[in-house]
Coordinates of C-alpha atoms in Angstrom, one line a residue:
X24 CA -102.3 -39.5 22.4
X25 CA -103.6 -40.6 25.7
X26 CA -105.6 -43.5 24.0
X27 CA -102.4 -44.6 22.3
X28 CA -100.5 -44.6 25.6
X29 CA -103.3 -46.5 27.3
X30 CA -103.4 -49.0 24.4
X31 CA -99.6 -49.5 24.7
X32 CA -99.8 -49.9 28.4
X33 CA -102.4 -52.7 28.1
X34 CA -100.1 -54.8 25.9
X35 CA -98.0 -57.7 27.1
X36 CA -94.3 -57.5 27.8
X37 CA -93.3 -59.4 24.7
X38 CA -95.5 -57.2 22.5
X39 CA -94.2 -54.0 24.1
X40 CA -90.6 -55.1 23.6
X41 CA -91.3 -56.1 20.0
X42 CA -92.8 -52.7 19.1
X43 CA -90.2 -50.8 21.0
X44 CA -87.3 -52.7 19.5
X45 CA -88.7 -52.4 16.0
X46 CA -89.4 -48.7 16.1
X47 CA -86.3 -47.6 18.0
X48 CA -84.0 -49.8 15.9
X49 CA -85.6 -48.7 12.6
X50 CA -85.2 -45.1 13.6
X51 CA -81.6 -45.7 14.6
X52 CA -80.8 -47.4 11.4
X53 CA -82.4 -44.6 9.3
X54 CA -80.5 -42.0 11.3
X55 CA -77.3 -43.9 11.0
X56 CA -77.8 -44.4 7.2
X57 CA -78.6 -40.7 6.7
X58 CA -75.6 -39.7 8.8
X59 CA -73.3 -42.2 7.0
X60 CA -74.4 -40.9 3.6
X61 CA -73.7 -37.3 4.5
X62 CA -70.5 -38.3 6.3
X63 CA -69.4 -40.1 3.1
X64 CA -70.3 -37.0 1.1
X65 CA -68.4 -34.8 3.6
X66 CA -65.4 -37.1 3.7
X67 CA -65.2 -37.3 -0.1
X68 CA -65.5 -33.5 -0.4
X69 CA -62.9 -33.0 2.3
X70 CA -60.5 -35.5 0.7
X71 CA -60.8 -33.9 -2.7
X72 CA -60.2 -30.4 -1.1
X73 CA -57.2 -31.7 0.9
X74 CA -55.8 -33.1 -2.3
X75 CA -56.4 -29.9 -4.1
X76 CA -54.8 -27.9 -1.3
X77 CA -51.8 -30.2 -1.4
X78 CA -51.5 -29.9 -5.2
X79 CA -51.9 -26.1 -5.0
X80 CA -49.2 -25.9 -2.3
X81 CA -46.8 -28.1 -4.3
X82 CA -47.5 -26.2 -7.5
X83 CA -46.9 -22.9 -5.8
X84 CA -43.6 -24.3 -4.5
X85 CA -42.7 -25.4 -8.0
X86 CA -43.5 -21.9 -9.3
X87 CA -41.3 -20.3 -6.6
X88 CA -38.5 -22.7 -7.4
X89 CA -38.7 -21.9 -11.1
X90 CA -38.7 -18.2 -10.4
X91 CA -35.7 -18.7 -8.0
X92 CA -33.8 -20.0 -11.0
X93 CA -34.5 -16.9 -12.9
X94 CA -33.5 -14.7 -10.0
X95 CA -30.3 -16.6 -9.5
X96 CA -29.4 -16.1 -13.2
X97 CA -30.0 -12.4 -12.9
X98 CA -27.9 -12.2 -9.8
X99 CA -25.0 -14.0 -11.5
X100 CA -25.3 -11.9 -14.7
X101 CA -25.4 -8.7 -12.7
X102 CA -21.9 -9.4 -11.4
X103 CA -20.6 -9.6 -15.0
X104 CA -20.1 -5.9 -15.6
X105 CA -17.1 -6.8 -17.7
X106 CA -19.4 -8.1 -20.5
X107 CA -20.6 -4.6 -21.1
X108 CA -17.1 -3.3 -22.0
X109 CA -16.2 -2.5 -25.6
X110 CA -14.8 -5.5 -27.4
X111 CA -16.6 -8.1 -25.2
X112 CA -19.8 -8.2 -27.4
X113 CA -19.3 -11.8 -28.6
X114 CA -18.5 -13.0 -25.0
X115 CA -21.7 -11.3 -23.8
X116 CA -23.8 -13.0 -26.5
X117 CA -22.3 -16.5 -25.7
X118 CA -22.8 -16.0 -22.0
X119 CA -26.5 -15.0 -22.3
X120 CA -27.1 -17.9 -24.7
X121 CA -25.7 -20.4 -22.2
X122 CA -27.8 -19.1 -19.4
X123 CA -30.9 -19.1 -21.5
X124 CA -30.4 -22.7 -22.4
X125 CA -30.2 -23.8 -18.8
X126 CA -32.4 -26.9 -18.5
X127 CA -34.6 -26.0 -15.6
X128 CA -35.1 -22.4 -16.5
X129 CA -38.3 -20.9 -17.8
X130 CA -36.5 -17.8 -19.0
X131 CA -37.2 -17.4 -22.7
X132 CA -34.9 -14.5 -23.6
X133 CA -32.1 -12.8 -21.7
X134 CA -30.9 -9.3 -22.4
X135 CA -28.1 -7.0 -21.2
X136 CA -28.8 -3.3 -21.9
X137 CA -25.8 -1.0 -21.6
X138 CA -26.3 2.5 -20.3
X139 CA -25.6 3.9 -23.8
X140 CA -28.5 1.9 -25.2
X141 CA -26.5 -1.0 -26.6
X142 CA -28.4 -4.3 -26.3
X143 CA -27.0 -7.8 -26.0
X144 CA -29.6 -10.6 -26.4
X145 CA -29.4 -14.4 -25.9
X146 CA -30.9 -14.8 -29.4
X147 CA -28.8 -12.2 -31.3
X148 CA -30.2 -12.9 -34.8
X149 CA -33.9 -12.7 -33.7
X150 CA -33.4 -9.5 -31.8
X151 CA -31.6 -7.8 -34.7
X152 CA -34.5 -8.8 -37.0
X153 CA -37.5 -8.4 -34.7
X154 CA -36.4 -6.1 -31.8
X155 CA -38.2 -5.5 -28.6
X156 CA -39.9 -2.2 -27.9
X157 CA -40.4 -2.9 -24.2
X158 CA -36.7 -2.7 -23.3
X159 CA -36.6 1.1 -22.6
X160 CA -39.5 0.8 -20.1
X161 CA -37.9 -2.3 -18.5
X162 CA -34.6 -0.3 -18.2
X163 CA -36.4 2.4 -16.3
X164 CA -38.1 -0.2 -14.1
X165 CA -34.7 -1.7 -13.2
X166 CA -33.5 1.6 -11.8
X167 CA -36.4 1.7 -9.3
X168 CA -36.5 0.1 -5.8
X169 CA -32.9 0.9 -4.9
X170 CA -31.3 -1.6 -7.3
X171 CA -33.2 -4.7 -6.2
X172 CA -34.8 -7.2 -8.5
X173 CA -38.0 -5.8 -10.0
X174 CA -40.8 -7.7 -11.9
X175 CA -43.0 -6.3 -14.5
X176 CA -46.7 -7.0 -15.1
X177 CA -47.5 -9.5 -17.9
X178 CA -47.2 -8.3 -21.5
X179 CA -46.7 -9.6 -25.0
X180 CA -43.1 -9.6 -26.3
X181 CA -42.2 -10.1 -30.0
X182 CA -39.2 -12.1 -28.7
X183 CA -40.8 -14.3 -26.0
X184 CA -44.6 -14.2 -26.6
X185 CA -46.8 -14.0 -23.5
X186 CA -44.3 -13.0 -20.8
X187 CA -43.2 -10.9 -17.9
X188 CA -39.8 -9.6 -17.2
X189 CA -37.3 -9.7 -14.3
X190 CA -34.9 -6.7 -14.3
X191 CA -31.8 -5.9 -12.2
X192 CA -29.2 -3.1 -12.6
X193 CA -25.5 -3.9 -13.3
X194 CA -23.2 -1.8 -11.2
X195 CA -19.5 -1.3 -11.4
X196 CA -16.9 -1.2 -8.6
X197 CA -18.0 2.3 -7.6
X198 CA -21.7 1.3 -7.5
X199 CA -22.4 3.3 -10.7
X200 CA -25.0 1.8 -13.0
X201 CA -23.4 0.5 -16.1
X202 CA -26.4 -1.3 -17.5
X203 CA -29.4 -3.6 -16.8
X204 CA -29.9 -7.3 -17.2
X205 CA -33.4 -8.4 -18.3
X206 CA -35.0 -11.9 -18.2
X207 CA -38.2 -12.5 -20.1
X208 CA -40.1 -15.4 -18.5
X209 CA -42.1 -17.7 -20.9
X210 CA -45.6 -17.8 -19.3
X211 CA -46.7 -20.4 -21.9
X212 CA -43.8 -22.7 -20.8
X213 CA -44.7 -22.1 -17.1
X214 CA -48.4 -23.0 -17.9
X215 CA -47.3 -26.2 -19.7
X216 CA -45.3 -27.3 -16.7
X217 CA -47.8 -26.6 -14.0
X218 CA -51.0 -27.6 -15.9
X219 CA -50.5 -31.4 -15.3
X220 CA -50.2 -30.7 -11.5
X221 CA -53.8 -29.5 -11.3
X222 CA -56.5 -32.0 -12.3
X223 CA -59.1 -29.4 -12.9
X224 CA -59.0 -25.6 -13.8
X225 CA -56.7 -23.1 -12.2
X226 CA -55.6 -19.5 -12.4
X227 CA -52.3 -17.9 -11.4
X228 CA -52.8 -14.2 -10.9
X229 CA -51.2 -11.0 -9.4
X230 CA -52.5 -8.8 -6.6
X231 CA -54.5 -6.8 -9.2
X232 CA -56.2 -9.9 -10.5
X233 CA -54.1 -10.0 -13.8
X234 CA -53.9 -13.7 -14.9
X235 CA -50.4 -14.8 -15.5
X236 CA -50.9 -18.3 -16.9
X237 CA -52.3 -18.7 -20.5
X238 CA -55.9 -19.7 -20.4
X239 CA -57.5 -22.5 -22.5
X240 CA -60.7 -21.5 -24.2
X241 CA -61.9 -25.2 -23.9
X242 CA -62.1 -24.7 -20.1
X243 CA -65.8 -25.2 -19.2
X244 CA -65.5 -24.0 -15.6
X245 CA -64.2 -20.4 -15.9
X246 CA -66.2 -17.6 -17.5
X247 CA -64.4 -16.0 -20.5
X248 CA -65.1 -12.7 -22.3
X249 CA -66.9 -13.3 -25.5
X250 CA -64.9 -13.1 -28.8
X251 CA -61.6 -12.5 -27.1
X252 CA -58.2 -13.8 -28.2
X253 CA -56.2 -14.8 -26.4
X254 CA -58.9 -16.0 -23.9
X255 CA -59.5 -13.5 -21.1
X256 CA -61.6 -13.9 -17.9
X257 CA -64.7 -11.7 -17.4
X258 CA -64.0 -8.6 -15.3
X259 CA -66.5 -9.6 -12.6
X260 CA -64.8 -13.0 -12.2
X261 CA -61.3 -11.3 -11.9
X262 CA -62.7 -9.0 -9.2
X263 CA -63.8 -12.1 -7.3
X264 CA -60.3 -13.6 -7.7
X265 CA -58.7 -10.7 -5.8
X266 CA -61.2 -10.9 -2.9
X267 CA -60.8 -14.7 -2.5
X268 CA -59.6 -15.7 1.0
X269 CA -56.6 -18.0 1.4
X270 CA -57.8 -21.6 1.7
X271 CA -61.2 -23.0 0.6
X272 CA -64.1 -20.7 -0.5
X273 CA -67.0 -20.7 -2.9
X274 CA -67.2 -18.7 -6.2
X275 CA -69.6 -18.6 -9.2
X276 CA -68.1 -20.0 -12.4
X277 CA -69.3 -20.3 -16.0
X278 CA -73.1 -20.0 -16.3
X279 CA -73.1 -19.2 -12.5
X280 CA -72.3 -22.8 -11.6
X281 CA -71.0 -23.0 -8.1
X282 CA -67.3 -23.8 -7.8
X283 CA -65.0 -24.6 -4.9
X284 CA -61.9 -22.4 -5.0
X285 CA -58.7 -23.5 -3.2
X286 CA -56.4 -20.5 -3.0
X287 CA -52.7 -20.6 -2.0
X288 CA -50.8 -18.0 0.0
X289 CA -49.0 -15.3 -2.1
X290 CA -45.4 -15.8 -3.0
X291 CA -42.8 -13.1 -2.7
X292 CA -44.0 -11.6 -6.0
X293 CA -47.5 -11.3 -4.7
X294 CA -48.8 -14.0 -7.0
X295 CA -51.6 -16.4 -5.9
X296 CA -52.6 -19.7 -7.3
X297 CA -56.3 -20.8 -7.2
X298 CA -57.6 -24.2 -8.2
X299 CA -61.3 -24.5 -9.1
X300 CA -63.4 -27.7 -8.6
X301 CA -67.0 -28.1 -9.7
X302 CA -69.5 -28.7 -6.9
X303 CA -71.2 -31.5 -8.8
X304 CA -67.8 -33.3 -8.9
X305 CA -68.2 -34.3 -5.3
X306 CA -71.6 -36.0 -5.7
X307 CA -71.3 -37.8 -9.0
X308 CA -69.8 -40.9 -7.3
X309 CA -72.3 -40.9 -4.5
X310 CA -75.4 -41.7 -6.6
X311 CA -74.5 -45.4 -6.6
X312 CA -73.9 -45.3 -2.8
X313 CA -77.3 -43.6 -2.3
X314 CA -79.0 -46.4 -4.3
X315 CA -77.2 -49.1 -2.2
X316 CA -78.4 -47.4 1.0
X317 CA -82.0 -47.4 -0.2
X318 CA -81.9 -51.1 -1.1
X319 CA -80.2 -52.0 2.2
X320 CA -82.8 -50.0 4.1
X321 CA -85.7 -52.1 2.6
X322 CA -83.9 -55.4 3.3
X323 CA -83.0 -54.3 6.8
X324 CA -86.6 -53.3 7.6
X325 CA -87.8 -56.8 6.7
X326 CA -85.1 -58.5 8.7
X327 CA -85.6 -56.2 11.6
X328 CA -89.3 -57.1 11.8
X329 CA -88.5 -60.8 12.1
X330 CA -85.5 -60.4 14.4
X331 CA -87.3 -58.0 16.8
X332 CA -90.2 -60.6 17.2
X333 CA -87.8 -63.5 17.9
X334 CA -85.7 -61.4 20.2
X335 CA -88.6 -60.2 22.3
X336 CA -89.9 -63.7 22.7
X337 CA -86.5 -65.2 23.5
X338 CA -85.7 -62.6 26.1
X339 CA -88.8 -62.1 28.2
X340 CA -89.2 -65.7 29.4
X341 CA -85.7 -66.4 30.7
X342 CA -85.4 -62.9 32.2
X343 CA -88.7 -63.4 34.1
X344 CA -87.4 -66.7 35.5
X345 CA -84.1 -65.1 36.4
X346 CA -85.9 -62.3 38.3
X347 CA -88.0 -64.8 40.2
X348 CA -84.9 -66.6 41.4
X349 CA -83.1 -63.4 42.4
X350 CA -86.1 -62.4 44.5
X351 CA -85.7 -65.5 46.6
X352 CA -82.3 -64.3 47.8
X353 CA -82.9 -62.4 51.1
X354 CA -79.7 -62.7 53.0
X355 CA -76.5 -61.5 51.2
X356 CA -74.2 -63.4 53.6
X357 CA -75.8 -66.7 52.8
X358 CA -74.7 -67.2 49.2
X359 CA -77.3 -69.3 47.4
X360 CA -75.9 -69.8 43.9
X361 CA -78.3 -69.9 41.0
X362 CA -78.2 -72.9 38.7
X363 CA -76.6 -72.2 35.3
X364 CA -78.7 -73.9 32.7
X365 CA -77.9 -71.7 29.6
X366 CA -74.9 -70.9 27.6
X367 CA -76.0 -67.6 26.1
X368 CA -75.9 -64.1 27.7
X369 CA -78.5 -65.1 30.3
X370 CA -76.3 -67.9 31.4
X371 CA -73.3 -65.6 31.6
X372 CA -75.4 -63.1 33.5
X373 CA -76.2 -65.9 36.0
X374 CA -72.5 -66.8 36.3
X375 CA -71.6 -63.1 36.8
X376 CA -74.3 -62.9 39.5
X377 CA -73.0 -65.9 41.3
X378 CA -69.4 -64.4 41.1
X379 CA -70.7 -61.1 42.4
X380 CA -72.3 -62.8 45.5
X381 CA -69.0 -64.6 46.1
X382 CA -67.1 -61.3 45.9
X383 CA -69.6 -59.7 48.3
X384 CA -69.1 -62.4 50.8
X385 CA -65.4 -62.2 50.4
X386 CA -65.4 -58.5 50.9
X387 CA -67.6 -58.9 54.0
X388 CA -65.2 -61.4 55.5
X389 CA -62.2 -59.1 54.7
X390 CA -64.0 -56.2 56.3
X391 CA -64.8 -58.2 59.3
X392 CA -61.2 -59.5 59.5
X393 CA -59.8 -56.0 59.1
X394 CA -62.0 -54.7 61.9
X395 CA -61.0 -57.5 64.2
X396 CA -57.3 -56.9 63.3
X397 CA -57.8 -53.2 64.0
X398 CA -59.2 -53.9 67.4
X399 CA -56.4 -56.4 68.1
X400 CA -53.8 -53.8 67.2
X401 CA -55.5 -51.2 69.3
X402 CA -55.5 -53.7 72.3
X403 CA -51.8 -54.5 71.7
X404 CA -51.0 -50.8 71.6
X405 CA -52.9 -50.2 74.9
X406 CA -51.2 -53.2 76.5
X407 CA -47.7 -52.0 75.3
X408 CA -48.1 -48.3 75.9
X409 CA -45.2 -48.1 78.3
X410 CA -42.4 -50.6 78.6
X411 CA -41.5 -51.1 82.3
X412 CA -37.8 -51.3 81.5
X413 CA -37.8 -47.8 80.2
X414 CA -39.6 -46.5 83.3
X415 CA -37.2 -48.3 85.7
X416 CA -34.1 -47.0 83.8
X417 CA -35.5 -43.4 83.7
X418 CA -36.3 -43.5 87.5
X419 CA -32.8 -44.9 88.1
X420 CA -31.3 -42.0 86.1
X421 CA -33.3 -39.5 88.1
X422 CA -32.0 -41.1 91.3
X423 CA -28.5 -40.8 90.1
X424 CA -28.9 -37.2 89.2
X425 CA -30.4 -36.4 92.6
X426 CA -27.4 -38.0 94.3
X427 CA -25.1 -35.8 92.2
X428 CA -27.1 -32.7 93.4
X429 CA -28.1 -31.9 89.8
X430 CA -31.4 -30.5 90.9
X431 CA -32.2 -28.6 87.7
X432 CA -31.7 -31.7 85.5
X433 CA -33.7 -33.8 87.9
X434 CA -36.6 -31.3 87.7
X435 CA -36.4 -31.2 83.9
X436 CA -36.3 -35.0 83.6
X437 CA -39.2 -35.5 85.9
X438 CA -41.2 -32.8 84.0
X439 CA -40.4 -34.6 80.7
X440 CA -41.4 -38.0 82.1
X441 CA -44.7 -36.6 83.5
X442 CA -45.5 -35.0 80.1
X443 CA -44.6 -38.1 78.3
X444 CA -46.8 -40.3 80.5
X445 CA -49.6 -37.7 80.2
X446 CA -49.3 -37.8 76.5
X447 CA -49.5 -41.6 76.5
X448 CA -52.4 -42.1 79.0
X449 CA -54.5 -39.0 79.0
X450 CA -55.5 -38.8 75.3
X451 CA -58.9 -40.3 74.7
X452 CA -58.6 -40.4 70.9
X453 CA -56.2 -42.6 69.0
X454 CA -55.4 -39.5 66.9
X455 CA -53.4 -36.4 68.0
X456 CA -52.2 -33.4 66.0
X457 CA -48.8 -33.5 64.5
X458 CA -47.8 -30.7 66.8
X459 CA -48.8 -32.8 69.9
X460 CA -46.9 -35.9 68.4
X461 CA -43.8 -33.7 68.1
X462 CA -44.1 -32.4 71.7
X463 CA -44.3 -36.0 73.0
X464 CA -41.3 -36.9 70.8
X465 CA -39.3 -33.9 72.2
X466 CA -40.0 -35.2 75.8
X467 CA -38.8 -38.6 74.9
X468 CA -35.6 -37.3 73.2
X469 CA -34.9 -35.0 76.2
X470 CA -35.0 -38.0 78.5
X471 CA -32.6 -40.0 76.2
X472 CA -30.2 -37.0 76.0
X473 CA -30.1 -36.7 79.8
X474 CA -29.4 -40.5 80.2
X475 CA -26.8 -40.8 77.4
X476 CA -25.4 -37.3 76.9
X477 CA -24.9 -35.2 73.8
X478 CA -24.0 -38.1 71.5
X479 CA -27.7 -38.2 70.5
X480 CA -28.9 -35.1 68.6
X481 CA -32.1 -34.6 66.7
X482 CA -33.3 -31.8 64.3
X483 CA -36.9 -30.9 63.2
X484 CA -37.8 -29.4 59.8
X485 CA -41.6 -29.6 59.6
X486 CA -43.7 -27.3 57.5
X487 CA -45.6 -25.2 60.1
X488 CA -48.8 -25.6 58.0
X489 CA -48.8 -29.3 58.7
X490 CA -48.9 -29.0 62.5
X491 CA -52.7 -28.8 62.6
X492 CA -53.3 -32.1 60.8
X493 CA -54.0 -35.4 62.7
X494 CA -51.8 -38.4 63.0
X495 CA -52.1 -41.7 64.8
X496 CA -50.7 -41.4 68.3
X497 CA -47.2 -42.8 68.8
X498 CA -46.4 -43.0 65.1
X499 CA -43.1 -41.0 65.0
X500 CA -41.7 -42.1 68.4
X501 CA -41.2 -45.8 67.4
X502 CA -39.4 -44.6 64.1
X503 CA -37.1 -42.2 66.1
X504 CA -36.5 -44.9 68.7
X505 CA -35.6 -47.4 66.0
X506 CA -33.2 -44.9 64.4
X507 CA -31.7 -44.2 67.9
X508 CA -30.9 -47.7 69.1
X509 CA -30.3 -49.5 65.7
X510 CA -28.6 -46.7 63.8
X511 CA -27.0 -44.2 66.1
X512 CA -26.0 -46.3 69.1
X513 CA -23.9 -48.8 67.1
X514 CA -22.3 -45.8 65.4
X515 CA -21.4 -44.2 68.8
X516 CA -23.5 -41.1 68.2
X517 CA -25.1 -39.1 65.4
X518 CA -28.0 -36.9 64.3
X519 CA -31.6 -37.8 63.7
X520 CA -33.4 -35.5 61.3
X521 CA -37.2 -35.3 61.1
X522 CA -38.7 -33.5 58.1
X523 CA -42.3 -33.1 56.8
X524 CA -44.0 -31.6 53.8
X525 CA -47.2 -31.8 51.8
X526 CA -46.6 -33.7 48.6
X527 CA -48.9 -35.4 46.0
X528 CA -52.0 -34.6 48.1
X529 CA -50.6 -36.4 51.1
X530 CA -48.4 -35.7 54.1
X531 CA -44.9 -37.1 53.9
X532 CA -42.8 -37.3 57.1
X533 CA -39.1 -38.4 56.9
X534 CA -37.0 -39.8 59.8
X535 CA -33.4 -39.9 58.8
X536 CA -30.3 -41.0 60.7
X537 CA -26.6 -41.0 59.8
X538 CA -25.9 -44.3 61.6
X539 CA -24.6 -47.6 60.5
X540 CA -27.4 -48.3 57.9
X541 CA -28.9 -51.7 57.1
X542 CA -28.9 -54.2 54.2
X543 CA -31.7 -54.8 51.7
X544 CA -32.5 -58.2 53.3
X545 CA -32.9 -56.6 56.7
X546 CA -35.2 -53.9 55.3
X547 CA -37.8 -56.5 54.4
X548 CA -37.6 -58.1 57.8
X549 CA -38.3 -54.8 59.5
X550 CA -41.8 -54.5 58.1
X551 CA -42.6 -58.2 58.0
X552 CA -40.9 -59.4 61.1
X553 CA -42.7 -61.2 64.0
X554 CA -44.8 -58.6 65.8
X555 CA -44.7 -60.7 69.0
X556 CA -41.0 -60.6 69.3
X557 CA -39.7 -59.2 72.6
X558 CA -38.8 -55.5 72.5
X559 CA -35.5 -54.2 73.8
X560 CA -35.3 -53.2 77.4
X561 CA -34.3 -49.7 76.4
X562 CA -37.5 -49.1 74.4
X563 CA -40.2 -46.7 75.6
X564 CA -43.0 -48.8 74.1
X565 CA -43.4 -52.2 72.5
X566 CA -44.6 -50.7 69.2
X567 CA -42.3 -51.7 66.4
X568 CA -42.1 -50.5 62.8
X569 CA -44.4 -53.2 61.5
X570 CA -47.0 -52.2 64.1
X571 CA -46.9 -48.6 62.9
X572 CA -47.0 -49.7 59.3
X573 CA -50.0 -52.0 59.8
X574 CA -51.9 -49.5 61.9
X575 CA -51.6 -46.9 59.2
X576 CA -52.8 -49.3 56.5
X577 CA -55.7 -50.6 58.5
X578 CA -56.9 -47.0 59.1
X579 CA -56.1 -45.4 55.7
X580 CA -55.6 -48.1 53.1
X581 CA -52.8 -49.6 50.9
X582 CA -51.4 -46.3 49.4
X583 CA -50.2 -45.2 52.9
X584 CA -47.6 -46.6 55.3
X585 CA -43.8 -46.8 55.6
X586 CA -41.1 -46.9 53.0
X587 CA -37.5 -47.7 54.1
X588 CA -34.3 -46.8 52.3
X589 CA -30.8 -47.5 53.6
X590 CA -27.1 -47.7 52.7
X591 CA -24.5 -49.5 54.8
X592 CA -22.3 -46.9 56.5
X593 CA -24.4 -43.9 55.3
X594 CA -27.6 -44.2 57.4
X595 CA -31.3 -44.9 57.0
X596 CA -34.3 -42.9 55.8
X597 CA -37.9 -43.9 56.7
X598 CA -40.7 -42.2 54.7
X599 CA -44.1 -42.1 56.4
X600 CA -47.1 -41.4 54.1
X601 CA -50.4 -40.4 55.7
X602 CA -53.5 -38.7 54.4
X603 CA -54.3 -35.0 55.0
X604 CA -56.7 -35.4 58.0
X605 CA -58.2 -32.6 60.1
X606 CA -59.9 -32.8 63.5
X607 CA -63.4 -32.4 61.8
X608 CA -62.6 -35.3 59.5
X609 CA -61.8 -37.4 62.5
X610 CA -65.0 -36.6 64.2
X611 CA -67.0 -37.4 61.0
X612 CA -65.2 -40.7 60.6
X613 CA -63.5 -39.7 57.3
X614 CA -60.2 -41.6 57.3
X615 CA -59.0 -41.3 53.6

């Protein structure tokens, strides 16, 4: 083996590729051919079995429908107790004859047996000449099972031939038994009707294995008892019929030939229908397919030899040249396009390579631009941390409170201002916890309530489990400030509600006001307005909605940011989507 490996290693690239392509492709074709042949055999077998199951199911339904007709006739006749009265003999004969001549019925002969032994038959003349010795036993069978319909085992009747009987008592108004109605089913007629539905052999049998349909001695699949008339199945085969499972199974037929048996579920009489298909039937049409595969394999081997040789030669040379050109590319940022001189796969590969280099350069430029923009926003944020107008107005408010001797309110306002300034300046990181962001927001709203009174109210409904997660500093404050001065102030007061929950693997914060609302056109301008526009003198910072929206997208990507919904006169809702970010993620630089 080692000599073979060394010999293969000493060969040239083209020869190696030729041998590899030929052997691998030949093995692949052989495996595929073998699998396809067996798949074809399996598909054909499954198709035939599915057809057989369908035929068996439909045949079983037809048998049930035929037996339903017999049961319906018995039920109708069991209500005609008046036919058993003295003087109604002719009416009874005519009624039975009409029912027996029903077109879709397989009932051969109908009887009404009175409790005193008087018999009315649908074929009056035949009964008076031939008679039927089974009627007393059928009368006793009808009185069993609490007056329900009973069915006998198959027997031979002088009136109906190979048959079985349905029996049902006839009761009067006081539920006393006045007689019995009997219907003998023609099993020969049933066999004639269901035989065309099964394209091979079949057997309709009871729970005990007694075959109901009449068998044909010319059937070559089923094993019959020797010198038996009418034909009867061998005892061992009948025992196998009883043990067959519902569905598809195997069974030994005549001369121990393997058969595929497709058995139906039992009907309400406990009968089962089994169709038998010879195993060789599945493979007789595959011989021609097998020969075609053999011929195709020989032709394919010859073609493969020639194709593998040409393919190995045509591939190695252009690929080697392509690799040499790729090795010359050292700096990704300097896109040196490769010349496209071919129109085949190698040429398309060169075009794809050139396009890949262009995309890499474009991504590098976008990344660099995003980093520069990020730094620019960070600088803008630092420059616009505190708007001087807000500080002047707050100090003027404190001075006014001091003149009014409202010392407690002065103290609380100064404490809120100090905490708000500490929150803005002291934090080293651009990220704070949601709890810290809400504390800064509370300080800001406290100052606004001192300045403007109780017309501004706010409510917090944040899931406590979210307070530990990180958020960009001064994210909620600009949203609340916008709601305060553009929604609540023109409305002369209102409520700002801040909610938060974990939804779709992200944190969603909602800032809602019940102010004047805004139009659809103005919604678009809020996120795409000029970021350099002068902020209001009442604002705490110069950070607008677009600044918040852009900062979030720069740090976390396109799926995150602001969504605005509003209705004139009803208020505005701003939804803020941010990723679930912990303090450890922030230290590790995991932003999304």
